[in-house]
Amino acid sequence: MTEAREITEIAPDVYDITVKVADDARWRVFLFDGETPTLVDAGFEDTVDVVAAAAEELGITPERVVITHGDPDHVGGLAGLVARFDLETWVPEDVEVDVDVDHRFGDGDHVGPFTAVSVAGHATGHHSLVDESRGIAVIGDALFGSDARGLPAGYFVLPTAYYSEDLATADAELSNLLEYDFDVGLVFHGSSVTEDASEKIAAFVDFAGKR
């Protein structure tokens, strides 16, 4: 893996910031501009400078960080970013981090513009974050982009059992997202889905022949 900084405005005022790349993968955080500029997840411990440089390039000073789950590529940079920007922290219940947390949240709680949706299975305390007013959901690692598994981009796949604490639970919990409507589904591995995301998740969950 090598550090990299690539910024894509994936939806209006929503930025996909690449923090590291490898031959077959990339790692990212998301930055939402708005009344309270918000980072979703924090990257690695050694990519704090990458995220800070991207925010400076965009002219956005983050004020809040929201964590989806506790994997090292999502919380490793948390302490460094909190120190850099004096961020207000929102962390799911049952997720351990190395900072004093301002707010803990669980399923159905409101986190700024987001509604937290528990989607367990991939990792303890895993939540997706849905902003229906913008039509955007940060899926976290509950799903990967389909191209992460060698398929055409534009759809979702489950992470493999290799990356999941409990794959059966991860599969079953996806139905929790069906209560929400959003066009854009942001993932951290593979390509995000920028059209008809909630419909594609519904088709994945309620597949043909399912009993």
Coordinates of C-alpha atoms in Angstrom, one line a residue:
M1 CA 0.0 0.0 0.0
T2 CA 1.1 3.5 -0.7
E3 CA -0.2 6.9 0.3
A4 CA -2.2 8.7 -2.3
R5 CA -4.4 11.7 -2.5
E6 CA -7.2 11.8 -5.0
I7 CA -10.4 13.8 -4.5
T8 CA -13.6 13.2 -6.4
E9 CA -16.8 15.1 -5.9
I10 CA -19.1 12.0 -6.0
A11 CA -22.3 14.0 -5.3
P12 CA -22.9 17.7 -4.7
D13 CA -20.7 18.8 -1.8
V14 CA -19.8 15.2 -1.0
Y15 CA -16.1 14.2 -1.6
D16 CA -14.5 10.8 -1.9
I17 CA -10.9 11.2 -0.6
T18 CA -8.5 8.4 -1.5
V19 CA -5.9 8.0 1.2
K20 CA -4.0 4.8 0.1
V21 CA -3.8 2.7 -3.0
A22 CA -2.6 -0.8 -3.9
D23 CA -2.5 -2.6 -7.2
D24 CA -6.0 -4.0 -6.7
A25 CA -7.6 -1.8 -4.1
R26 CA -8.0 1.7 -2.6
W27 CA -8.9 3.1 0.8
R28 CA -10.9 6.3 1.4
V29 CA -12.8 8.6 3.7
F30 CA -15.8 10.8 2.8
L31 CA -16.1 14.5 3.5
F32 CA -19.5 16.2 3.5
D33 CA -19.6 19.9 3.2
G34 CA -22.5 21.8 4.7
E35 CA -23.5 23.7 7.9
T36 CA -21.3 21.4 9.9
P37 CA -18.6 19.9 7.6
T38 CA -18.4 16.2 8.4
L39 CA -15.9 13.4 7.9
V40 CA -17.2 9.9 7.7
D41 CA -14.5 7.6 9.0
A42 CA -10.9 8.5 9.6
G43 CA -8.6 6.4 7.5
F44 CA -5.4 4.9 8.8
E45 CA -3.2 6.2 11.6
D46 CA -0.5 7.2 9.0
T47 CA -2.9 9.0 6.6
V48 CA -4.0 11.9 8.8
D49 CA -1.8 14.3 6.7
V50 CA -3.4 13.0 3.5
V51 CA -6.9 13.8 4.8
A52 CA -5.9 17.2 6.2
A53 CA -4.2 18.1 2.9
A54 CA -7.3 17.1 0.9
A55 CA -9.6 19.2 3.2
E56 CA -7.2 22.2 2.8
E57 CA -7.2 21.8 -1.0
L58 CA -11.0 21.8 -0.9
G59 CA -11.2 24.8 1.4
I60 CA -13.3 22.8 3.9
T61 CA -12.5 22.6 7.6
P62 CA -14.1 19.5 9.1
E63 CA -15.9 20.1 12.4
R64 CA -17.4 16.6 13.0
V65 CA -16.4 13.0 12.4
V66 CA -18.8 10.1 12.3
I67 CA -17.5 6.5 12.5
T68 CA -19.2 3.6 10.8
H69 CA -17.2 0.8 12.6
G70 CA -13.9 0.0 14.2
D71 CA -11.7 -1.5 11.5
P72 CA -8.2 0.0 11.4
D73 CA -8.8 1.7 8.0
H74 CA -11.8 3.5 9.4
V75 CA -10.6 4.5 12.9
G76 CA -6.8 4.4 12.7
G77 CA -6.6 8.1 12.0
L78 CA -9.3 9.2 14.4
A79 CA -7.0 10.5 17.2
G80 CA -4.8 12.4 14.8
L81 CA -7.7 14.0 13.0
V82 CA -9.4 15.0 16.3
A83 CA -6.2 16.6 17.4
R84 CA -5.7 18.3 14.1
F85 CA -9.2 19.8 13.7
D86 CA -10.7 19.6 17.2
L87 CA -13.5 17.4 15.8
E88 CA -16.8 16.6 17.5
T89 CA -16.8 12.8 17.6
W90 CA -19.7 10.4 17.0
V91 CA -19.0 6.7 17.4
P92 CA -21.3 3.7 17.5
E93 CA -22.0 1.9 20.7
D94 CA -19.7 -1.1 21.2
V95 CA -17.0 0.3 19.0
E96 CA -13.7 0.9 20.8
V97 CA -11.6 3.9 19.8
D98 CA -8.6 5.7 21.3
V99 CA -10.2 9.1 21.9
D100 CA -12.7 10.5 24.4
V101 CA -16.0 10.2 22.5
D102 CA -18.4 13.1 22.5
H103 CA -21.5 11.1 21.4
R104 CA -22.4 7.5 21.2
F105 CA -25.1 6.4 18.8
G106 CA -27.2 3.3 17.9
D107 CA -29.8 2.2 15.5
G108 CA -32.3 4.9 14.5
D109 CA -30.4 7.7 16.2
H110 CA -29.9 11.0 14.3
V111 CA -26.3 12.1 13.8
G112 CA -26.4 15.5 12.2
P113 CA -28.2 15.0 8.9
F114 CA -27.8 11.2 9.0
T115 CA -30.0 8.5 10.4
A116 CA -27.9 5.6 11.8
V117 CA -28.9 2.2 10.6
S118 CA -27.5 -0.9 12.4
V119 CA -26.1 -3.3 9.8
A120 CA -24.3 -5.9 11.9
G121 CA -22.2 -8.8 10.7
H122 CA -19.2 -7.3 9.0
A123 CA -17.9 -5.9 12.3
T124 CA -19.1 -5.2 15.9
G125 CA -21.3 -2.1 16.1
H126 CA -21.3 -1.6 12.3
H127 CA -23.7 1.2 11.2
S128 CA -24.6 2.7 7.8
L129 CA -25.6 6.4 7.7
V130 CA -28.5 7.6 5.6
D131 CA -29.2 11.2 4.7
E132 CA -32.6 10.9 2.9
S133 CA -32.7 14.7 2.3
R134 CA -29.7 14.4 0.0
G135 CA -30.6 11.0 -1.2
I136 CA -27.2 9.6 0.0
A137 CA -26.3 6.7 2.2
V138 CA -22.8 5.9 3.5
I139 CA -23.0 2.1 3.5
G140 CA -19.7 1.6 5.3
D141 CA -18.5 -2.0 4.8
A142 CA -21.9 -3.6 4.9
L143 CA -21.5 -3.8 1.2
F144 CA -18.6 -3.4 -1.3
G145 CA -18.8 -2.1 -4.8
S146 CA -19.3 -5.0 -7.3
D147 CA -16.0 -4.2 -9.0
A148 CA -14.2 -5.1 -5.8
R149 CA -15.1 -8.7 -6.8
G150 CA -14.2 -8.5 -10.4
L151 CA -17.7 -7.7 -11.6
P152 CA -18.9 -4.6 -13.6
A153 CA -19.2 -1.5 -11.5
G154 CA -22.6 0.1 -10.6
Y155 CA -23.9 -2.6 -8.2
F156 CA -23.2 -4.0 -4.7
V157 CA -21.8 -7.3 -3.3
L158 CA -21.4 -8.6 0.2
P159 CA -17.9 -8.6 1.6
T160 CA -16.6 -12.2 1.7
A161 CA -16.5 -14.3 4.9
Y162 CA -12.8 -13.5 4.9
Y163 CA -13.7 -9.9 5.8
S164 CA -16.8 -10.5 7.9
E165 CA -17.2 -11.5 11.6
D166 CA -20.5 -13.2 10.7
L167 CA -21.4 -13.4 7.0
A168 CA -24.9 -14.8 7.6
T169 CA -25.8 -11.9 9.9
A170 CA -24.2 -9.4 7.5
D171 CA -26.5 -10.8 4.8
A172 CA -29.7 -10.8 6.9
E173 CA -29.1 -7.3 8.3
L174 CA -29.0 -5.7 4.9
S175 CA -32.8 -5.7 5.0
N176 CA -32.6 -2.9 7.6
L177 CA -31.6 -0.6 4.8
L178 CA -34.8 -1.2 2.9
E179 CA -36.7 1.2 5.0
Y180 CA -34.8 4.1 3.4
D181 CA -34.8 5.7 0.0
F182 CA -31.5 7.0 -1.5
D183 CA -30.0 7.3 -4.9
V184 CA -26.3 7.3 -4.0
G185 CA -24.7 4.5 -1.9
L186 CA -21.1 5.2 -0.8
V187 CA -18.8 2.3 -0.1
F188 CA -15.2 2.2 1.1
H189 CA -14.1 -0.7 -1.1
G190 CA -14.8 -0.9 -4.8
S191 CA -16.8 1.8 -6.6
S192 CA -19.7 3.6 -5.0
V193 CA -23.2 3.3 -6.7
T194 CA -24.4 6.7 -7.9
E195 CA -27.8 5.8 -9.4
D196 CA -30.8 3.9 -7.9
A197 CA -28.7 2.6 -5.0
S198 CA -31.6 1.7 -2.6
E199 CA -33.4 -0.1 -5.4
K200 CA -30.3 -2.1 -6.2
I201 CA -29.9 -3.1 -2.6
A202 CA -33.6 -4.1 -2.5
A203 CA -33.0 -6.3 -5.6
F204 CA -30.0 -7.8 -4.0
V205 CA -31.8 -8.6 -0.7
D206 CA -35.1 -9.8 -2.3
F207 CA -33.5 -11.8 -5.1
A208 CA -35.5 -13.9 -7.5
G209 CA -36.6 -17.1 -5.9
K210 CA -36.0 -16.0 -2.4
R211 CA -38.4 -17.7 0.1

